[in-house]
Structure formats: structure tokens, C-alpha cells
Coordinates of C-alpha atoms in Angstrom, one line a residue:
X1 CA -25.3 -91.9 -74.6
X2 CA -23.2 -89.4 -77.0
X3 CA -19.7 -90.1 -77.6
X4 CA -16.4 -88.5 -78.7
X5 CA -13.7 -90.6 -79.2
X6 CA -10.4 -89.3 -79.4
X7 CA -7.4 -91.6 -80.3
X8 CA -3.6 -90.7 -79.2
X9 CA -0.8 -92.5 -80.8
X10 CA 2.6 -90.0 -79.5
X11 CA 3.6 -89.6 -76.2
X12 CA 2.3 -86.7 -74.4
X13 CA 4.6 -86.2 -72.4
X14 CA 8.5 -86.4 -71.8
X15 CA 9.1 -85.8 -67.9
X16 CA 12.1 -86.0 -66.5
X17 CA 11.8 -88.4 -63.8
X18 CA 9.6 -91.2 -65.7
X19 CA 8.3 -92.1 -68.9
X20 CA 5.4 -93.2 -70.1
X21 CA 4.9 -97.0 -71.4
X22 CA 4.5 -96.9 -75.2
X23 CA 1.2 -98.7 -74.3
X24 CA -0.4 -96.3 -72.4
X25 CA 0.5 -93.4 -75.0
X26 CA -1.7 -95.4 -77.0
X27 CA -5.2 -94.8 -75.1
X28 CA -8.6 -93.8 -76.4
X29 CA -10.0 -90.8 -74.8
X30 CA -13.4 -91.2 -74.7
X31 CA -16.1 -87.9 -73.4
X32 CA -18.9 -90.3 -72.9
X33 CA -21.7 -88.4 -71.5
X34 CA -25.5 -87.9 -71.8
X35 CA -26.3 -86.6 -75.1
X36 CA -29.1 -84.5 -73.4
X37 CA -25.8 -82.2 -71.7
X38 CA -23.6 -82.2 -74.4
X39 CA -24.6 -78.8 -75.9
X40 CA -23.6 -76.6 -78.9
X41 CA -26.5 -74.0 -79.1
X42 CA -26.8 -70.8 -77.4
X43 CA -29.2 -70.9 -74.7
X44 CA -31.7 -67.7 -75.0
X45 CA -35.8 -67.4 -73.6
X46 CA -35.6 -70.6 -72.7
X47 CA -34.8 -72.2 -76.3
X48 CA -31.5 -73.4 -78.0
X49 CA -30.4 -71.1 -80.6
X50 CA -28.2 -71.4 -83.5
X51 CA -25.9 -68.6 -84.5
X52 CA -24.2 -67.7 -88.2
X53 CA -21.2 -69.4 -87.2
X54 CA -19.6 -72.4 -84.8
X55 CA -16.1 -72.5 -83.5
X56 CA -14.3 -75.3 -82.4
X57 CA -14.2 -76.3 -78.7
X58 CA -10.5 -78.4 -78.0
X59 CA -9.2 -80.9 -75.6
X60 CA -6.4 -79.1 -74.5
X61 CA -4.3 -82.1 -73.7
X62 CA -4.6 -83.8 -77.1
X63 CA -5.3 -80.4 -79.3
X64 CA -8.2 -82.3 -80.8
X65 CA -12.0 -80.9 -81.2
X66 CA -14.6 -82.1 -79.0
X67 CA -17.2 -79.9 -80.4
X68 CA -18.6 -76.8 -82.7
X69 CA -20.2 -74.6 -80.5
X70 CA -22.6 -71.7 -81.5
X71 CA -20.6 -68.7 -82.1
X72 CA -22.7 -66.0 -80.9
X73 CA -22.3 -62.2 -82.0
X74 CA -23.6 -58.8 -80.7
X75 CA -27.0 -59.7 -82.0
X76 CA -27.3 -63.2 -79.9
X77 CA -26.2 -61.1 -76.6
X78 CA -28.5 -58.1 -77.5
X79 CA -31.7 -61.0 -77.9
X80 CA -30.2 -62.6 -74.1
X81 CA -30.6 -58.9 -72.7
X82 CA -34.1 -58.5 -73.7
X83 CA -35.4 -61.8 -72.0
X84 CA -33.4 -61.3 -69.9
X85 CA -34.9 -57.8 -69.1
X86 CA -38.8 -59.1 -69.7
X87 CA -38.3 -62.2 -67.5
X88 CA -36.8 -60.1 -64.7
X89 CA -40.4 -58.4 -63.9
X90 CA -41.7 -61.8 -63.7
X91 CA -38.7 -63.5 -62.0
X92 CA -38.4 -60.7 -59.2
X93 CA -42.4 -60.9 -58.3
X94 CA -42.0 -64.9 -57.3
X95 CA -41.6 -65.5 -53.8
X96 CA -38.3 -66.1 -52.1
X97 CA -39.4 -69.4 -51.3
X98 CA -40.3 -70.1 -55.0
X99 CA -36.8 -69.2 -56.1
X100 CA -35.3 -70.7 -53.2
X101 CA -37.2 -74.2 -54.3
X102 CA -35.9 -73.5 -58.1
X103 CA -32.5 -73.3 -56.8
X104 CA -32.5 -75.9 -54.1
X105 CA -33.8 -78.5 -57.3
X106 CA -30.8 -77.4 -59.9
X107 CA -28.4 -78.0 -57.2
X108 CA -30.1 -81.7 -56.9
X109 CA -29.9 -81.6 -60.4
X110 CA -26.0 -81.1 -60.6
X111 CA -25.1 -83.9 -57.7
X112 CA -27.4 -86.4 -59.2
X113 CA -25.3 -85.6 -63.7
X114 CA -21.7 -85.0 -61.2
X115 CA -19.9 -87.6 -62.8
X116 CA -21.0 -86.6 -66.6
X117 CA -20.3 -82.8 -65.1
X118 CA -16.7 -83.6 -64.2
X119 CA -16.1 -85.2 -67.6
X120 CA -17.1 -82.6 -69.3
X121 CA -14.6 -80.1 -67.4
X122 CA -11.8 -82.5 -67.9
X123 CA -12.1 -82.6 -72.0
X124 CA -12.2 -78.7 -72.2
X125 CA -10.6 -77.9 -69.7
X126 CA -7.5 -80.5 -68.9
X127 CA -8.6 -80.7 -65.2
X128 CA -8.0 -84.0 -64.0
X129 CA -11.1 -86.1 -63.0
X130 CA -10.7 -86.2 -59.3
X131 CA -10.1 -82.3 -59.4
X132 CA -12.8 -81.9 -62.0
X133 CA -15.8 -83.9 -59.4
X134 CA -14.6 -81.7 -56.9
X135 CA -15.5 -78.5 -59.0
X136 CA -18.5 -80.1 -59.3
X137 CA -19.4 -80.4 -55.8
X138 CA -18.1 -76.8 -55.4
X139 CA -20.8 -75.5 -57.7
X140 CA -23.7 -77.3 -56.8
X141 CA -22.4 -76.0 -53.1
X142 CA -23.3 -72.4 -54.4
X143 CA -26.8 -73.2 -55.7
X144 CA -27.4 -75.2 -52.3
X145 CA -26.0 -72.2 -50.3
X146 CA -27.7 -69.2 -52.2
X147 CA -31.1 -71.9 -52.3
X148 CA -30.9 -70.6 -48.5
X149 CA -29.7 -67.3 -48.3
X150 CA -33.0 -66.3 -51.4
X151 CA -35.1 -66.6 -48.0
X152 CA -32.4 -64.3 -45.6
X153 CA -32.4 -61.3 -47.7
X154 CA -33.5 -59.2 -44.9
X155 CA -34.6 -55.3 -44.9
X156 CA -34.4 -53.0 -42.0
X157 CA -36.6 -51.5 -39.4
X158 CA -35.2 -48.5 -38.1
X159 CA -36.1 -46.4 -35.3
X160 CA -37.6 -43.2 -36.5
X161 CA -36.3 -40.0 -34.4
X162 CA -40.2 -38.5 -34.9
X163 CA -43.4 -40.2 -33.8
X164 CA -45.5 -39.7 -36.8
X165 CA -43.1 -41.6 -39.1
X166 CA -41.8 -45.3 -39.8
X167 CA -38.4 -45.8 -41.6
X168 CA -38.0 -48.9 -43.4
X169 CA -34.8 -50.0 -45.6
X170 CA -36.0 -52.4 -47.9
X171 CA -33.8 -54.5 -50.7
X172 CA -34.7 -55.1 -54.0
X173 CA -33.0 -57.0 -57.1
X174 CA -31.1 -54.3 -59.5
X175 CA -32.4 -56.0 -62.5
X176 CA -30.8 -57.9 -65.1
X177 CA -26.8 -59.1 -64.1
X178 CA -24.2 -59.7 -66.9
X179 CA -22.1 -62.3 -66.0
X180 CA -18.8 -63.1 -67.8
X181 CA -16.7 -66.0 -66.5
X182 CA -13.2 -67.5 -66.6
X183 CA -12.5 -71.2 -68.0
X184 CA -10.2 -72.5 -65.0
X185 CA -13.7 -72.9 -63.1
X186 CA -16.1 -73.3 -66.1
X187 CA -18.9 -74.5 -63.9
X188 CA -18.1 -73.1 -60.1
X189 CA -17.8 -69.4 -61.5
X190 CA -20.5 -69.2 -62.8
X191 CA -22.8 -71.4 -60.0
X192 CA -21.2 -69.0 -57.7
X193 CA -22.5 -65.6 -59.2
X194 CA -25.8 -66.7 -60.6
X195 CA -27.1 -68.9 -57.4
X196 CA -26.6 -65.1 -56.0
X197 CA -28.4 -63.3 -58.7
X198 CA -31.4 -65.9 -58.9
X199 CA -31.5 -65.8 -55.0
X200 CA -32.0 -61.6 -55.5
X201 CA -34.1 -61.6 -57.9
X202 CA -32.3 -61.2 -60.5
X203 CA -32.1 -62.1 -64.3
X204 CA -28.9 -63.1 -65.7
X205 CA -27.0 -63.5 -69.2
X206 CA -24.0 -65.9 -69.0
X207 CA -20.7 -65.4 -71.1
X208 CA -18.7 -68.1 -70.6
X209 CA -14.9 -68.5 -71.9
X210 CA -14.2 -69.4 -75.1
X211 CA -12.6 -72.7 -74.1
X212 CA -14.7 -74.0 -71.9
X213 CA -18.4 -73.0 -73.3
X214 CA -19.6 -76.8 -72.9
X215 CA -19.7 -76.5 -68.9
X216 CA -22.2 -73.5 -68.7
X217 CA -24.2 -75.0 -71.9
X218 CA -24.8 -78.1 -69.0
X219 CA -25.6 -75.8 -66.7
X220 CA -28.5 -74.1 -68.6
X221 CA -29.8 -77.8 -69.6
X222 CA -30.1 -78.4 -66.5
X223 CA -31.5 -75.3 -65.4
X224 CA -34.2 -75.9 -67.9
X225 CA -34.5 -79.4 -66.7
X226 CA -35.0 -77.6 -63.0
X227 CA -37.3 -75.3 -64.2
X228 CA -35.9 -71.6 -64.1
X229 CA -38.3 -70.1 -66.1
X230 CA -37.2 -68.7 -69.5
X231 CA -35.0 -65.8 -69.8
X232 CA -33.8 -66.0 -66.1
X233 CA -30.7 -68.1 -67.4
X234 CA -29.2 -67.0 -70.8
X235 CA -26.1 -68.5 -71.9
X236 CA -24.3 -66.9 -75.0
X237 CA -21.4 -68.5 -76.0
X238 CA -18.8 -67.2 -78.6
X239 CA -15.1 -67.1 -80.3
X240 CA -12.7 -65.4 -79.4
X241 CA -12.4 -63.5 -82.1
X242 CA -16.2 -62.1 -81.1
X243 CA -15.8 -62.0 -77.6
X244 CA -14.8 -58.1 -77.5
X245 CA -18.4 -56.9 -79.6
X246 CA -20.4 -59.4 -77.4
X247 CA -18.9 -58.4 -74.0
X248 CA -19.4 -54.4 -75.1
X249 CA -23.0 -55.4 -75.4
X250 CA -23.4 -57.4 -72.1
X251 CA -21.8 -53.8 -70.4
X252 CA -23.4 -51.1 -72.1
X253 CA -26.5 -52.3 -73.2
X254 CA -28.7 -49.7 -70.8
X255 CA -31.0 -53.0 -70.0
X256 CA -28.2 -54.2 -68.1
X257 CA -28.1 -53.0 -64.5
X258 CA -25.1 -55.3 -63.5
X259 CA -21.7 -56.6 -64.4
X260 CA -20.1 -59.3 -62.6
X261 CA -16.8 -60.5 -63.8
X262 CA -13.9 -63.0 -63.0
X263 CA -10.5 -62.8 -65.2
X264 CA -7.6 -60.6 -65.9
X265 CA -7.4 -57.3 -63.8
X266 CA -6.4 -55.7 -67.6
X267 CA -9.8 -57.1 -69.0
X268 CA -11.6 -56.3 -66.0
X269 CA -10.6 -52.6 -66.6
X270 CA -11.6 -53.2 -70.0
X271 CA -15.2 -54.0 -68.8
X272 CA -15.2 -51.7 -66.1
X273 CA -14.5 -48.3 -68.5
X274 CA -17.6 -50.2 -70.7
X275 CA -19.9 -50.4 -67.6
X276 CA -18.9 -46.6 -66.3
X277 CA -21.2 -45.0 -69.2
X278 CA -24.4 -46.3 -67.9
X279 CA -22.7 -46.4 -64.4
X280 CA -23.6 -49.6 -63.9
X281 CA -23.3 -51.8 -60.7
X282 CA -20.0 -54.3 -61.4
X283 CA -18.1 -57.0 -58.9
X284 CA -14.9 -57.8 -60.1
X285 CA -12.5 -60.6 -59.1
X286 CA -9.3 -59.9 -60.6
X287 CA -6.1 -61.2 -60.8
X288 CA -3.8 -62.6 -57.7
X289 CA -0.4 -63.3 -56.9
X290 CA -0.6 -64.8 -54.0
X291 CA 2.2 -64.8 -51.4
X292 CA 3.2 -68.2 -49.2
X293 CA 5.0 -67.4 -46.3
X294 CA 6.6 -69.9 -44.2
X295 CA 8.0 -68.9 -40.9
X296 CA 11.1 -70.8 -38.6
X297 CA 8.2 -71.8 -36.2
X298 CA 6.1 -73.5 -38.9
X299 CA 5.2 -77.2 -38.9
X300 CA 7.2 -77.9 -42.1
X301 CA 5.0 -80.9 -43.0
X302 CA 2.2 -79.4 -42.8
X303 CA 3.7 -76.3 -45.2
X304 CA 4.6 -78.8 -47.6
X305 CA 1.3 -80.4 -48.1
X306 CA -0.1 -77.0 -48.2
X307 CA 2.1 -76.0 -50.8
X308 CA 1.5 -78.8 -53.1
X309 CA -2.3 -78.1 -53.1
X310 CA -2.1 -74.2 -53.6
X311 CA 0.3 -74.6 -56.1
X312 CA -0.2 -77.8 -58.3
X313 CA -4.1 -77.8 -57.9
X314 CA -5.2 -77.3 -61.5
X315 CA -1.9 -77.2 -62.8
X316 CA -1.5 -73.8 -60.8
X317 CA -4.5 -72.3 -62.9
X318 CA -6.3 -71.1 -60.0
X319 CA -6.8 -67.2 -59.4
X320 CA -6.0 -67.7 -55.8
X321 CA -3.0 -70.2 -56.3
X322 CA 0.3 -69.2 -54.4
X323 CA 2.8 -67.6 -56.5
X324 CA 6.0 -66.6 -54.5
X325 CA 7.0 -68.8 -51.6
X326 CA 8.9 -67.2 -49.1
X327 CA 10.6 -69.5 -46.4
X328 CA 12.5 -67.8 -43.9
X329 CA 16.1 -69.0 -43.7
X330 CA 15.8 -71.3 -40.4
X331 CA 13.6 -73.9 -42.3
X332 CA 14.7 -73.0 -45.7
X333 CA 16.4 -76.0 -46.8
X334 CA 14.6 -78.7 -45.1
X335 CA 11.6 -77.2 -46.7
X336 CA 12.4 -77.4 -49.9
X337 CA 13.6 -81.0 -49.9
X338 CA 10.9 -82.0 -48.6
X339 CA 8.9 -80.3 -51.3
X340 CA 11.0 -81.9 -53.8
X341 CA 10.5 -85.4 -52.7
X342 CA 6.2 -84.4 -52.3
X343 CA 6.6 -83.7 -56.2
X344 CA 8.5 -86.5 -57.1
X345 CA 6.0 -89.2 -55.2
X346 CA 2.3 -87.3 -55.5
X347 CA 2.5 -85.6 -59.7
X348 CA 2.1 -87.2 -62.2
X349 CA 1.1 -85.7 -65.8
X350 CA -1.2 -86.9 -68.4
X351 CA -4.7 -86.6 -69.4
X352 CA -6.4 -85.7 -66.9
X353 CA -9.0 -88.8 -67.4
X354 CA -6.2 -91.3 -66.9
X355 CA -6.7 -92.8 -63.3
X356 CA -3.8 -91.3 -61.1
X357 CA -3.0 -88.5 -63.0
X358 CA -2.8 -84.9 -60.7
X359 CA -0.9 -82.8 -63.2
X360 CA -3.3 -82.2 -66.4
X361 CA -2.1 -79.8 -69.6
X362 CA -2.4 -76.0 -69.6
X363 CA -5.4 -74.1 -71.5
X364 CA -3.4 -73.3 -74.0
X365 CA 0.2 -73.8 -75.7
X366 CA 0.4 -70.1 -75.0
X367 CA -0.4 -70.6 -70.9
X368 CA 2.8 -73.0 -71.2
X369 CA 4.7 -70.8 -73.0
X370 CA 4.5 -68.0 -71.0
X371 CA 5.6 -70.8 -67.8
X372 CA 8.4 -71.9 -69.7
X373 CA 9.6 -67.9 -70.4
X374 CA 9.4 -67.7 -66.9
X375 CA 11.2 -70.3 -65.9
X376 CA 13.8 -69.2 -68.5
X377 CA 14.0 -66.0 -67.0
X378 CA 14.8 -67.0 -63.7
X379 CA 17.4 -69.4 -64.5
X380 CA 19.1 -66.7 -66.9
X381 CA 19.2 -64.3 -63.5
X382 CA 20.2 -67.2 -61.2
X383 CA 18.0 -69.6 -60.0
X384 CA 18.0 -73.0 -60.0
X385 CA 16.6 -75.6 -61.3
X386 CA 15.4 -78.4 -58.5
X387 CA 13.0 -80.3 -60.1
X388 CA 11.1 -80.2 -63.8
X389 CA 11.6 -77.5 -65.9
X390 CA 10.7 -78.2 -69.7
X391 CA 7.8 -78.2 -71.5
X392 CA 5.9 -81.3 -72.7
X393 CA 4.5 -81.6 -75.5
X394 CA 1.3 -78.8 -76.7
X395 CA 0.4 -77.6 -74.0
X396 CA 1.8 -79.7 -70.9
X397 CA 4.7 -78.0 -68.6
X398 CA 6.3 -79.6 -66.3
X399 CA 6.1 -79.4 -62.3
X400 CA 9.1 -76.8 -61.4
X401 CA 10.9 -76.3 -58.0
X402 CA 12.8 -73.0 -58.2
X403 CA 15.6 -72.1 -55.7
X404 CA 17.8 -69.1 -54.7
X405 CA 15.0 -66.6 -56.6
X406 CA 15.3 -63.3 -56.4
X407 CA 12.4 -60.5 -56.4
X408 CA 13.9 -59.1 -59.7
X409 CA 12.6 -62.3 -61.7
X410 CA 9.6 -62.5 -63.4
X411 CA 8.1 -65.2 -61.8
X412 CA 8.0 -63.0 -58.8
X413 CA 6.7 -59.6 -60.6
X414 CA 4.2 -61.5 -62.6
X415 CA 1.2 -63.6 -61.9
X416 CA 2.1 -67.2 -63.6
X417 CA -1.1 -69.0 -63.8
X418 CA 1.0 -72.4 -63.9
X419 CA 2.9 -74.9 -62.4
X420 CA 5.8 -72.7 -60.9
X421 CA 7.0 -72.9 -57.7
X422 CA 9.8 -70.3 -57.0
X423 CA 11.0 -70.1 -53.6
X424 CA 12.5 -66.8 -52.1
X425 CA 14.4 -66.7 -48.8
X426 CA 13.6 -64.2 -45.8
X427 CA 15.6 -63.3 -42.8
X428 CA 13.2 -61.4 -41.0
X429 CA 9.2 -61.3 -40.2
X430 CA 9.0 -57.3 -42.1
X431 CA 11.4 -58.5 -44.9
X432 CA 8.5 -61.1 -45.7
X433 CA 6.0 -58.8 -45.1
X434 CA 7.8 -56.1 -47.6
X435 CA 7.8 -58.6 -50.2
X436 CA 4.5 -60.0 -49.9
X437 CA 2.9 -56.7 -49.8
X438 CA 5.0 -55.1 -53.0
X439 CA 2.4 -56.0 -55.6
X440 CA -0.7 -53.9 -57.1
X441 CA -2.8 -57.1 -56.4
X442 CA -4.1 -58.2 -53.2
X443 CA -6.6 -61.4 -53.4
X444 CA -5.3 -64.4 -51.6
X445 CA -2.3 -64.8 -49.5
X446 CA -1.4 -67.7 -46.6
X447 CA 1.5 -68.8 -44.4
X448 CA 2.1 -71.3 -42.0
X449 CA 3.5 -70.1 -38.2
X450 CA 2.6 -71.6 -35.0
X451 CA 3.9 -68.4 -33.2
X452 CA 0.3 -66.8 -32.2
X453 CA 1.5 -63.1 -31.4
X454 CA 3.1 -63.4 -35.3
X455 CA -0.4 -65.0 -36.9
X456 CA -2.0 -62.3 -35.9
X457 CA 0.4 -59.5 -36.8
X458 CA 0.8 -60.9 -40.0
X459 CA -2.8 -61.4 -40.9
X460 CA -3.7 -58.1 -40.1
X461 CA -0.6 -56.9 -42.3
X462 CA -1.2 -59.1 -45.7
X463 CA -2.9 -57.0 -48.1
X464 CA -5.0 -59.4 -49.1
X465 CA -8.8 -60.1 -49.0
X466 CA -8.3 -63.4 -48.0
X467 CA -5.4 -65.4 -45.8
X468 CA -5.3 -68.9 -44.8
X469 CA -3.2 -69.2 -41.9
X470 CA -1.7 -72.8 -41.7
X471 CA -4.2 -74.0 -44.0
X472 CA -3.8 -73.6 -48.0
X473 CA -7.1 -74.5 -49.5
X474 CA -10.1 -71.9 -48.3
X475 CA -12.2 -71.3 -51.1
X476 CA -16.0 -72.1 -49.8
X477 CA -19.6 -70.9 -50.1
X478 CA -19.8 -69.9 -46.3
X479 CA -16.6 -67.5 -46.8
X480 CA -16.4 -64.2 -48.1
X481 CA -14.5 -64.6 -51.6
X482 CA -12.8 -60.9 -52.8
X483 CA -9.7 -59.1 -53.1
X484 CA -8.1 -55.5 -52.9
X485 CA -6.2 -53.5 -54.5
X486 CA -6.4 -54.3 -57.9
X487 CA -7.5 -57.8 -57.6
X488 CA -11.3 -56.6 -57.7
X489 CA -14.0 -54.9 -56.6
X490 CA -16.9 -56.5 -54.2
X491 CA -17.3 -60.0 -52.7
X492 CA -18.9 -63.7 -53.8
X493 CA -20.2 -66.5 -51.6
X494 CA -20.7 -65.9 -48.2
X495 CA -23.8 -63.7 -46.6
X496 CA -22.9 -60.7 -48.2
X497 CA -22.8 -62.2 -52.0
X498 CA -26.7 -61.8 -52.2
X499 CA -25.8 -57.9 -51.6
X500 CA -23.9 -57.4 -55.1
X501 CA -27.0 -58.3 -56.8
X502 CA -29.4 -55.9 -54.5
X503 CA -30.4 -52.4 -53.7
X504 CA -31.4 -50.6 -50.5
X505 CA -34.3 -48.7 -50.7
X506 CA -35.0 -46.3 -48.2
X507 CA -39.0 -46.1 -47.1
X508 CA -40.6 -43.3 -44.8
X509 CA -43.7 -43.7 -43.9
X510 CA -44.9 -40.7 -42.7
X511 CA -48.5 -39.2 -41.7
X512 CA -49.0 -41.4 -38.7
X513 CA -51.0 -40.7 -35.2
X514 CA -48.9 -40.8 -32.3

């Protein structure tokens, strides 16, 4: 078994309803995993590569390093694209059963090494453990799923309008898929668009985020170990300070037929101008701001526990995490003490490998920051401050419950990608609606109402490309993950994910006898 120990001696943490015991600021955090899936090479053609460089791969609760990773440049992700391109004509000539199987025995793979997985996600990336073994089990769900939709990719047989002819649409793999993914799902984002792109037929280079790079180097050890043939899986990870020259490579090279991306809507544009001169195919999941709407008829309790999920899962770092709570006047106050109390007896911060922790540290100090100007922001324009508030030490922020916010703060004009929770209170059905609807992103949006003439007006009126009526959590393989607007472009999971990574070909087969 590898090891990295890593010793605090300070208090993480100063939140303002408990302290910490001096004793248990004084823990040993341990990443003690198989030394067979703690990588630091690139993974190309089927072999661990070195690159000129390493850069440093931090736990971002403590600040300290967990790892040197390979820090991969234009040349790396130019070497990915060519095996990438040679494996495909082999790749895309294997049954759909044979890729199918291959698929089916990584996601076996990833349940039986979950518990190394999660570990692995909460060092780089903060997630507590409980959050981080249900990512996990998330991102084997998309190799299981897209194991059985390889064998569903289904063609057409149309009736011809002449006699002597037979029209046929046929689907085929578009070849090899760049795939560049986010760190607050290191593993799940990328599970999610590759099991698609194997399942097609298709080849794939991985980018993963600078911070997290340790989750897909697992993944493509395990791959190996489930035996996706070389080149089908490349994994190039690198800095930040090379990630512009490498992803200009992984969308213009001419080899690469795809682009799939998951991130900020002003790097996705970014990408998207790249991938325009070769007119390549591209999904894009953007950026959110999700709306949570609770109406008089709700079942408050069941809003609260709602909320807390959206919001504090992962600290709030989730793309479709709720960002404005509106709570129409009748229920207003009863709703947020309840929510108060919910965050006083269910968060509690710390790393997230402590047992009982639910609030882990931001990415970054620069993710907190940008919380704590929020919160600043609203407070200077009149909000109030119901619970938390401050930052923590690096890169913790506390829990905050906002009141009496207006839609001229921040917090409600930008996405927050924290723990923030600023309500905003509604008179009327359209003045919810008018608010929910006055962003330039549209990806997830729910509210709780048991008034069924309203659920349906109001889910027909989000413009969103996903709502959860009375139910906060939706995210899963079966369900048809995308956004509008300018929260993205195409859809993952679901039956129509396989689609993004195929064509339709249109056959006429003419010359017959009647």
C-alpha cells in the first residue's frame, strides 16, 4: 500500500457556532491507497509517459502536496491524438458486444477499488468521504449504463416511396472524441462522457482539471487493468499554466472529430471558437444558476431537506447546485428558520476524511474568496446575515443563510459555485417565474408545490433543461443531463448520450427487382 501522510497542527477552522477540540486539529491525514492507482504519468497508447515537467497536485483542505503529476504540453496531447486516431479504426471494427463486455468489466473494476476511489477524490478534491463513495457509485453507474446502451445503438429502416430501392439510416462512431473535464466531479465527468464514446465507437483523449488529475490517472489504470485496448483511453494531464496550448491541440488538431466539454460557459466559448475551424462536433455543459422556488402550497419540510442537499452537497460546487432561493411570502419565514436550524444540526466542516464531516474546503482559496465577496456584497446592499458568514482558514467558507436579498446583489446575478444560500421573497407565481427566468443560463432549476395545475405551468415555463419538481437531487444515468441557453449545447446520460458521439448515415440501395 502507498501512503501520504499529511500532519496538521492549526485549526482549520473557526466556525461560529463550535470549535474544534485542540485534539482533533491535531490529526494525521493519511491518502492510503493502492500504490497500483496512485498515478503521476500521463497515460498515452497504452503506456505511462513521463513529460519535461511535474506540477504539484494539493489537498485543498490542508494546502499540502499529495503528488507531482506529469505536466503534459502540446506535444504529449498531439502523441494522445494519434493513438488515439490509429486505435479508433481498430476500436470501431469490434463488436458492440465486445465493447459492451470491456465496459461492463471497468465498471466491475471501479465498485470492487470504490473505497481507494473515494479517497482519492477526497485528498484533491476536499469532497467529504461519504460524498466522495457516492461519486464513485455515480461513475461506475455510467460505465454500467453505456455497457448496455453499446448494444442499443440502433439504425433505421425506412420505407422507400419507390419499389426498386431500400433506404437505410445507419450510425456510425465520428472518430476520435476530445474530452476535457471539470474537477468538482473528477471521476463521474469523465465516466459519464467516455462510457458514451467507448459505447459508439469511439476513441477518446482525456484532459482532466488541473486539481484533480489523480482521479482520471485511476481511471485509465483501471481501464488498462479492464482491458480497453491501447489508445482507446488517453489521459493527458497538465498545469495550469499549459492547459491553454494543450486544450488548442485537443480542438483543432484535424484528427479530432469531437469535443465534449464540462466547465465555465466563458471557457466553453473559448473551446467552441477553437473547435469552429475544423467544424468540429462539440457537447457542451456549461455553467448554471439554478433557481429554487418554493411556493405557499409546498411541504416546507420537505423544501428544507431539499435545499440542504442542492445547496451544501459539495460545499455548493456542483454545476447544477441551486443558487437563488425564492420562497413566496406565505411560507417565507417558517422556511427559513427551519433552514437555519437544518444547518445548525446536519454541517459540520473539516476534512472531508474526518468521520461526520458534510462541509469539506473549497478548490481553491480563490473559490472562497470569490464566496466571501459575495457575501460582502450583499450585506453592503442589505441582506442579512442568518447564519455563517466568514471564511475559515485557506480555503474553507463557512455555511451562509442570507435573508431580505434583493435581485441587484451579486449572489443573485452571478453563479457562486459555493456555500451560499441567499433567499429572495416572491408575492406572486409570474414574479418567481420573472426572476428565475432573467439569466443567460438555463441548466437546472427545481421548486417544491403540491398545487398540480401550478407544477405543471411552472415546469413548462423554467428555462431550464432540467427541473426537479419537489425533489432536489436528479442527476442519474437514465435521465437526460443538458442545459439551454448558454448553459450548453447537447445532452449526457440517458438514451440519447450515445448520439453525441455518432453519425447518421443515410444508405439507398437502389437497382432492385420489384
Amino acid at each position: 500500500m502507498g501512503s501520504f501522510s499529511l500532519l496538521r497542527t492549526r485549526c482549520l477552522l473557526r466556525p461560529s457556532s463550535s470549535c474544534f477540540a485542540a485534539a482533533a486539529m491535531q490529526r494525521q491525514y493519511s491518502l492510503d491507497i493502492s500504490a497500483q492507482l496512485l498515478r503521476s504519468q500521463g497515460y498515452v497508447d497504452g503506456r505511462w509517459v513521463s513529460a519535461a515537467s511535474t506540477f504539484p497536485v494539493l489537498d485543498p483542505a490542508t494546502g499540502d502536496r499529495i503528488a507531482l503529476v506529469a505536466d503534459c504540453g502540446p506535444a504529449e496531447a498531439k502523441r494522445a491524438v494519434d493513438a488515439a486516431y490509429r486505435a479508433f479504426y481498430t476500436w470501431k471494427q469490434r463488436t458492440a458486444k465486445e465493447r459492451s463486455d470491456l465496459l461492463r468489466r471497468w465498471y466491475e473494476l471501479l465498485v470492487q477499488n470504490k473505497e481507494d476511489l473515494a479517497r482519492l477524490i477526497t485528498f484533491e478534491c476536499g469532497k467529504p468521504m461519504s460524498e466522495a463513495l457516492g461519486e464513485i457509485g455515480y461513475a461506475a453507474s455510467f460505465l454500467e449504463w453505456f455497457s448496455e446502451e453499446a448494444r442499443r445503438t440502433y439504425g433505421d429502416v425506412v420505407p422507400s416511396p419507390l419499389r426498386d430501392r431500400k433506404i437505410l439510416l445507419l450510425k456510425q462512431p465520428v472518430g476520435v472524441a476530445s474530452i476535457v473535464t471539470p474537477w468538482n466531479f473528477p471521476s463521474a465527468m469523465i465516466t459519464r462522457k467516455v462510457g458514451a464514446a467507448l459505447a459508439a465507437g469511439c476513441t477518446v483523449v482525456v484532459k482532466p482539471a488541473e486539481d484533480t488529475p489523480l482521479s482520471a490517472l485511476a481511471l485509465a489504470q483501471l481501464a488498462d487493468q479492464a482491458g480497453i485496448p491501447a489508445g482507446v483511453f488517453n489521459v493527458v494531464p497538465c498545469s495550469r499554466e499549459k492547459t491553454p496550448s494543450v486544450g488548442e491541440v485537443l480542438c483543432t488538431d484535424p484528427l479530432v472529430a469531437k469535443v465534449s466539454f464540462t466547465g465555465s460557459t466563458a471557457t466553453g466559448k473559448i473551446l467552441l471558437k477553437h473547435a469552429a475551424d475544423t467544424v468540429k462536433k462539440v457537447s457542451m455543459e456549461l455553467g448554471g444558476h439554478a433557481p429554487f422556488i418554493v411556493f405557499d402550497s409546498a411541504d416546507v419540510d420537505k423544501a428544507v431537506a431539499g435545499a440542504m442537499g442542492s445547496k451544501f452537497r459539495n460545499a455548493g460546487q456542483t454545476c447544477v447546485c441551486s443558487n437563488r432561493f425564492l420562497v413566496q411570502s406565505g411560507i417565507h419565514d417558517a422556511f427559513v428558520e427551519k433552514l437555519g436550524r437544518a444547518m445548525d444540526s446536519q454541517l459540520r466542516m473539516g476534512h472531508g476524511s474526518e468521520p461526520g464531516v458534510t462541509q469539506g474546503p473549497l478548490i481553491n482559496t480563490r473559490a472562497a474568496e470569490k464566496v466571501a465577496h459575495q457575501v460582502e456584497d450583499a450585506v453592503s446592499l442589505g441582506a442579512r446575515v442568518l447564519r455563517g458568514g466568514k471564511r475559515g482558514e485557506g480555503s474553507f467558507m463557512e455555511p451562509t443563510l442570507l435573508a431580505d436579498v434583493t435581485t441587484e446583489m451579486l449572489c443573485t446575478r452571478e453563479e457562486t459555485f459555493g456555500p451560499l444560500l441567499p433567499v429572495i421573497r416572491f408575492n406572486t407565481e409570474k414574479e418567481a417565474l420573472a426572476i428565475a427566468n432573467a439569466s443567460n443560463v438555463g441548466l437546472a432549476g427545481y421548486f417544491f408545490s403540491q398545487d398540480v395545475s401550478q407544477i405543471w405551468r411552472v415546469a413548462e415555463a423554467l428555462e431550464v433543461g432540467m427541473v426537479g419538481v419537489n425533489e432536489a437531487l436528479l442527476s442519474t444515468p437514465e435521465g437526460a443531463f443538458g442545459g439551454v441557453k448558454q448553459s450548453g449545447l447537447g445532452t449526457e446520460g440517458s438514451k440519447y448520450g450515445v448520439d453525441e458521439y455518432l453519425d447518421v448515415k443515410y444508405m439507398c440501395f437502389g437497382g432492385l427487382e420489384a
